[in-house]
Coordinates of C-alpha atoms in Angstrom, one line a residue:
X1 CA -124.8 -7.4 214.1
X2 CA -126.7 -8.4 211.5
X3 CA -130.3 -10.5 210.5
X4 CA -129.4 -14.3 209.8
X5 CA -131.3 -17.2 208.6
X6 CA -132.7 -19.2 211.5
X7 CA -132.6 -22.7 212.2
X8 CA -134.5 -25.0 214.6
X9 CA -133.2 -27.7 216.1
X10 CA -134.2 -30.4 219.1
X11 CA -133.2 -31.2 222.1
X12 CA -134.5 -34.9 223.3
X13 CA -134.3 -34.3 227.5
X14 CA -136.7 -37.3 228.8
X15 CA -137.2 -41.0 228.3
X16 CA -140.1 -41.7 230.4
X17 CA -142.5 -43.2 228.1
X18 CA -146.2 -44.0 229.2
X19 CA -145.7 -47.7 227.6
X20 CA -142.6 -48.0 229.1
X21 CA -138.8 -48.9 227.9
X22 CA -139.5 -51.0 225.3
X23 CA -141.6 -48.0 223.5
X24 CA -138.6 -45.7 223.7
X25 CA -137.1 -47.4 220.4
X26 CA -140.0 -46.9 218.3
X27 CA -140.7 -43.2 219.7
X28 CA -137.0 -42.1 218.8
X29 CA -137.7 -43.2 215.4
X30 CA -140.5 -41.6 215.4
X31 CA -139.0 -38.5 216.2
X32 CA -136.3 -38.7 214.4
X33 CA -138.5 -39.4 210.9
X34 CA -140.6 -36.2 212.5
X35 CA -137.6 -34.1 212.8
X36 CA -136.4 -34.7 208.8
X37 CA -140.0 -34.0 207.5
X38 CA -140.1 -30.7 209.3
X39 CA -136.7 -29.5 208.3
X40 CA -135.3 -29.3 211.6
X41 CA -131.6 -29.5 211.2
X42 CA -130.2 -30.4 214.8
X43 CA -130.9 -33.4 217.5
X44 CA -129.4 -33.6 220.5
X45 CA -130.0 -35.3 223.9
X46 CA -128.7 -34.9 227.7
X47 CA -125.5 -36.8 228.3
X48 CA -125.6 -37.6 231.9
X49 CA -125.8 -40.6 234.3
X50 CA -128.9 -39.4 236.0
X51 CA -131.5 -37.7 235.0
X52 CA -132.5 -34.0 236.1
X53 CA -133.7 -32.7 239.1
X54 CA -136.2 -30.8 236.7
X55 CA -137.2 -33.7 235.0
X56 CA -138.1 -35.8 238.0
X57 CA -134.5 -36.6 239.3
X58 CA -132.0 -39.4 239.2
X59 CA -134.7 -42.0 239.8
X60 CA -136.1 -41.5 236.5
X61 CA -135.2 -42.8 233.4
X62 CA -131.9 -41.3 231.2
X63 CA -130.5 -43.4 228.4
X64 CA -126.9 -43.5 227.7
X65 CA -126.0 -40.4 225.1
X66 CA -124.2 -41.9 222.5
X67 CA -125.4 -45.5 222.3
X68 CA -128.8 -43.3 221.9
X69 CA -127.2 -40.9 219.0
X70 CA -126.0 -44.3 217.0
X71 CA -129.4 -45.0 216.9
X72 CA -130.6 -42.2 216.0
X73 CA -127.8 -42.0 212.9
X74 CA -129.5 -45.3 211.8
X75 CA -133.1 -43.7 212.0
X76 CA -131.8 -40.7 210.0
X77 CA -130.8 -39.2 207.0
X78 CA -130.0 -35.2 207.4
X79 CA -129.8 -34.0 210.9
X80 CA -126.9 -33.2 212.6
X81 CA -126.4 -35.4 215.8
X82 CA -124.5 -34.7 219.0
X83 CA -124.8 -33.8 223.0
X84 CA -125.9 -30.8 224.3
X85 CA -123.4 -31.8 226.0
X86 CA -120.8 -34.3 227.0
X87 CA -119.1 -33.6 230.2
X88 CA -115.5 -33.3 230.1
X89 CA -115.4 -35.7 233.3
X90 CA -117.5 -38.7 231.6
X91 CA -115.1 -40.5 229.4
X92 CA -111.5 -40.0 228.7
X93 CA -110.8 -37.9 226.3
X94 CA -109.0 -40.3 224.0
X95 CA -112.3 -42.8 224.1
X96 CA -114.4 -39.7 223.6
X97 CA -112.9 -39.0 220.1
X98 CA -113.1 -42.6 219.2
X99 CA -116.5 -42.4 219.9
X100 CA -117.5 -38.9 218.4
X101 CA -115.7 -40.0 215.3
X102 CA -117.4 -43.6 215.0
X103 CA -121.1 -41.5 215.3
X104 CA -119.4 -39.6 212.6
X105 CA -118.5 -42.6 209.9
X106 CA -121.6 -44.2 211.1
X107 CA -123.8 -41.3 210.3
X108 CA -122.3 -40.1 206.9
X109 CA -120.8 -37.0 208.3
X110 CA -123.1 -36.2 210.8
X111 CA -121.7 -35.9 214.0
X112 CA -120.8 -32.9 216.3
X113 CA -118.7 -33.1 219.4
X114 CA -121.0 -31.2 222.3
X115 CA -118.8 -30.6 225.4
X116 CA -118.8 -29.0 228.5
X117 CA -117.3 -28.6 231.8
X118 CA -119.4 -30.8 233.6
X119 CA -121.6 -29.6 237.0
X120 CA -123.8 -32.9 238.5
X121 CA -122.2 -34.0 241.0
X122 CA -124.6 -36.9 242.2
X123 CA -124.2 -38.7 239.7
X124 CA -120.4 -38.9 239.8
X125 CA -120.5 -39.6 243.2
X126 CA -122.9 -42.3 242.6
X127 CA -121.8 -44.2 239.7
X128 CA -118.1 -43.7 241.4
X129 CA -116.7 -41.4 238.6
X130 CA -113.8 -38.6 240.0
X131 CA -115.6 -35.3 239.9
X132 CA -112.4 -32.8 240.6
X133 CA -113.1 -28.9 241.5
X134 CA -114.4 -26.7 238.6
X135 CA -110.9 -25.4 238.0
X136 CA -109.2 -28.5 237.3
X137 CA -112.1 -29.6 235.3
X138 CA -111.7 -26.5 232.8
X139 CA -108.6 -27.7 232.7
X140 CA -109.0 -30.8 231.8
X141 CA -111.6 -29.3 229.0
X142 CA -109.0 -27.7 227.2
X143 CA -107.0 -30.6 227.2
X144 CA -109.6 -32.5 226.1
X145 CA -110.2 -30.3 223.3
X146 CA -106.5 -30.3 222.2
X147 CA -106.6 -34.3 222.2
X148 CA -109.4 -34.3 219.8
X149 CA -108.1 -32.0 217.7
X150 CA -104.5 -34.1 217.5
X151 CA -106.6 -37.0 217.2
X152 CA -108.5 -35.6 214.1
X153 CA -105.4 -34.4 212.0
X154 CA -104.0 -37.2 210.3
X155 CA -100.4 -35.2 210.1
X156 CA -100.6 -35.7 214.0
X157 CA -100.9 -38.9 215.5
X158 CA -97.9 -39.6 217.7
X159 CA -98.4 -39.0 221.4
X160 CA -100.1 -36.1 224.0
X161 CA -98.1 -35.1 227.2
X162 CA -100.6 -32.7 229.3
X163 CA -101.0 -32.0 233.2
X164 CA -104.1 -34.4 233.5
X165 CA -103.5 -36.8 230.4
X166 CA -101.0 -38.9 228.3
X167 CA -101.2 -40.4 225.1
X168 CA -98.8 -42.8 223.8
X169 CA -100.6 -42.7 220.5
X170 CA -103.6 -40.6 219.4
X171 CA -104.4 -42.9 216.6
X172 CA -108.3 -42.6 215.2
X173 CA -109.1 -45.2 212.6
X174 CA -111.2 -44.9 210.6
X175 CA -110.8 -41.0 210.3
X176 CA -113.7 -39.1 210.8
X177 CA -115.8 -38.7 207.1
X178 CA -116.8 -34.7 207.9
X179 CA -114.6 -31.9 206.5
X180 CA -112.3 -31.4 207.9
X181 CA -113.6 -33.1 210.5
X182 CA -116.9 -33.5 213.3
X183 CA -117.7 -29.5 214.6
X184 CA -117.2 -28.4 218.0
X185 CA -120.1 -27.3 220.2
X186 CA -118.6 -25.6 223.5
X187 CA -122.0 -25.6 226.0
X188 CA -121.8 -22.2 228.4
X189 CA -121.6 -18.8 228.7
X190 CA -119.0 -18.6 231.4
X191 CA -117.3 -15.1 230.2
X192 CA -113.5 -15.7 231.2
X193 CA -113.1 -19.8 230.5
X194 CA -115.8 -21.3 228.4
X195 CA -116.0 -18.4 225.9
X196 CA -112.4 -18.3 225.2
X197 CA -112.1 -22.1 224.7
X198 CA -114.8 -21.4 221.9
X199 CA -113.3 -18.6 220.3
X200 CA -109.5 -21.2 220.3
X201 CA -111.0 -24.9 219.7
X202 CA -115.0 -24.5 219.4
X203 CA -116.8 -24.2 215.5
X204 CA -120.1 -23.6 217.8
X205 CA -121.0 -21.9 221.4
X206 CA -124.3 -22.9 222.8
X207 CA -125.7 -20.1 225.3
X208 CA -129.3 -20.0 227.0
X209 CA -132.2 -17.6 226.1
X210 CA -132.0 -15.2 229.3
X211 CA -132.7 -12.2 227.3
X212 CA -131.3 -10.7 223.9
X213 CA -129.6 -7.9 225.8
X214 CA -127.7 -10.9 227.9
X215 CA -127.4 -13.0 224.8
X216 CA -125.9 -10.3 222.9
X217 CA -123.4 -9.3 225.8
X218 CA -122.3 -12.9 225.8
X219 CA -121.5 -12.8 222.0
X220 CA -119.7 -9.3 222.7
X221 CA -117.4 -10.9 225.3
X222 CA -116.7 -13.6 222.5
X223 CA -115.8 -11.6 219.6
X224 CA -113.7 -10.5 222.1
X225 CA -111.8 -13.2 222.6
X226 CA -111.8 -14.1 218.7
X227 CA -110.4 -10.9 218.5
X228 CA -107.1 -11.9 221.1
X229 CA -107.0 -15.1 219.7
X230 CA -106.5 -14.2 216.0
X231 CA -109.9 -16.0 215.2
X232 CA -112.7 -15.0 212.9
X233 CA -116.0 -14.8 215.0
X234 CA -118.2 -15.0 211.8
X235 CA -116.6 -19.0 211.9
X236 CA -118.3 -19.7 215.2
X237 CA -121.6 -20.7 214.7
X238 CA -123.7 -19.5 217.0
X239 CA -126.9 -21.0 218.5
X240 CA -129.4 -20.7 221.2
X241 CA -131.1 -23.1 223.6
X242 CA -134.7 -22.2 224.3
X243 CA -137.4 -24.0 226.7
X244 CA -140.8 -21.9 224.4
X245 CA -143.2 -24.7 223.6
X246 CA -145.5 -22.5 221.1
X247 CA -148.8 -24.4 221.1
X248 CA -151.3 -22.1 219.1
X249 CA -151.0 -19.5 216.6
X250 CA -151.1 -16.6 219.3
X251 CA -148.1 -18.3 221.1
X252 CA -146.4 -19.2 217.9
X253 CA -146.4 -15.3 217.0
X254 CA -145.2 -14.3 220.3
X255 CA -142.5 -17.2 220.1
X256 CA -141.3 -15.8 216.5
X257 CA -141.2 -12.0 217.7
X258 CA -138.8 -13.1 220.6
X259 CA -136.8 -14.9 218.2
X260 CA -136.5 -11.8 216.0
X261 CA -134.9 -10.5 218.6
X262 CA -131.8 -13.2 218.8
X263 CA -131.9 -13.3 215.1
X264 CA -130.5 -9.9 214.4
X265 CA -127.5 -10.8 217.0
X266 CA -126.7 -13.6 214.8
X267 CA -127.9 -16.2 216.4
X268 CA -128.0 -18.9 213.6
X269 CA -129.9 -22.1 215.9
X270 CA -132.2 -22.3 218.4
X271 CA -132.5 -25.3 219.6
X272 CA -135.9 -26.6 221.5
X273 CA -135.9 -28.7 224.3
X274 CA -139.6 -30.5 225.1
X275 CA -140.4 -31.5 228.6
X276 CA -142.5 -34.0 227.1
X277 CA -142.5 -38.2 226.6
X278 CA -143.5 -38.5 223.2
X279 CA -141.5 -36.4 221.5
X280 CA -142.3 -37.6 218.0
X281 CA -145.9 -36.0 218.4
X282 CA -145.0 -32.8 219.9
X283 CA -142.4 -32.1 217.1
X284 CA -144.8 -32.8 214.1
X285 CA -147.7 -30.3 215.7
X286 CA -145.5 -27.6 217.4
X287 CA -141.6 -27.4 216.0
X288 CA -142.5 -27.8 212.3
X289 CA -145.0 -24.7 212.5
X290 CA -141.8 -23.1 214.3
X291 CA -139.6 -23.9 211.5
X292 CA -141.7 -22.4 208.7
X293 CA -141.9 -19.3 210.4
X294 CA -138.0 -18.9 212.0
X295 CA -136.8 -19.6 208.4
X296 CA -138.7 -16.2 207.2
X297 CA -137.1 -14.4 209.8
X298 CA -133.9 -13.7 207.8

């Protein structure tokens, strides 16, 4: 494997900001305008019901994804926008690619389709949303994908006969305004299911910083299944979610060394996810310093 340029992206996790909802507007701006000046090239944020346990649980505050990305695509200008990521179990998959490709047209081209699985179970329960077992939800993934991907091909709009879903019509007009059309983030690592529905339907895999011996196992196991697919793993872009929150020079060295490391594997973006309520702030003083020195590292 070899050295590639490195990008940095962010991840937007909480919404509980000291002044309250009505500041949450502004400070998304705010954080978008900080994102464009530093060159970061990614924003994301959680699509779920309820917030994480880890971020104070389902009692505090979580925004709905895409309403959020929209307004984020008006507040910006360059990033690309998407979930890190969409549970397959949280809108039908028909909806979901009207909704992915109107973030798309809205945005100038700027969407990407993040999708997983699904895990939280609370907040299904709670909210009354079917959560089936873990196999049937991988199924439903791949059907998912293979709905979008009729959905986005205007030779192919007539109807979807799957296990889990019909369509009588997989219209989508207006047609997404990327080329060909929005990417494909697959979230996971899981080594038999999620990795082979990237190397089939994904343009991106999204895997955690455990260690670049793990990370670069995982991308092993996905050439892999490039390989017995009959698809070019240098297509897949490959990128990295990382919780480092280098706050001085010292730590900003040891964060960029580390990097090194998933660099030479490939890993094209690592995306940063701040524990923090004002995001704008934290991304002006700590991820543009991160971006200078990640884009040296190839």
């Amino acid at each position: 494997m070899t050295e590639t340029d490195m990008r940095v992206g962010v991840h937007i996790n909480r919404f509980n900001h000291p002044r309250g909802a009505a500041a949450l507007g502004p400070e998304l701006a705010a954080a978008g305008a900080a994102a464009e000046a530093a060159g970061v090239s990614w924003m994301s944020v959680m699509d779920h019901y309820f917030q994480m346990e880890f971020n104070g649980g389902a009692e505090s505050d979580m925004l709905e994804a895409y309403t959020t990305l929209g307004f984020l695509a008006a507040h910006t200008s360059t990033v690309q926008l998407g979930t890190l990521v969409t549970g397959v179990t949280y809108r039908h998959p028909g909806l979901l690619a009207k909704i992915a490709t109107t973030l798309d047209v809205l945005s100038g081209g700027r969407a990407t389709l993040g999708i997983g699985a699904a895990w939280y179970g609370r907040e299904h329960e709670g909210l009354g949303v079917p959560f089936p077992p873990l196999a049937e939800r991988f199924e439903r993934l791949e059907e998912t994908l293979r709905i979008c991907l009729q959905m986005w091909d205007p030779e192919a709009d007539g109807p979807f006969e799957g296990k889990h879903y019909r369509l009588a019509e997989t219209l989508c007009v207006p047609a997404p305004v990327s080329t060909p059309r929005p990417r494909i983030m697959i979230g996971g690592g899981g080594e038999k299911k999620t990795l082979r529905l990237v190397a089939q339907y994904g343009d991106a895999c999204n895997l955690f910083a455990s260690t670049p011996e793990e990370v670069a196992h995982k991308l092993d196991v996905l050439r892999g299944h490039c390989d017995a697919v009959g698809r070019e793993y240098a297509d897949i872009h490959k990128t990295l979610t990382h919780s480092g929150d280098p706050r001085g020079e010292a730590e900003l060295d040891a964060f960029t060394r580390e990097l090194e490391g998933y660099a030479k594997l490939g890993i094209e973006t690592v995306i940063l996810g701040p524990r923090v309520d004002e995001p704008a702030e934290w991304i002006e003083r700590r991820v543009a310093p991160a971006v200078e020195r990640l884009a040296e590292l190839g």
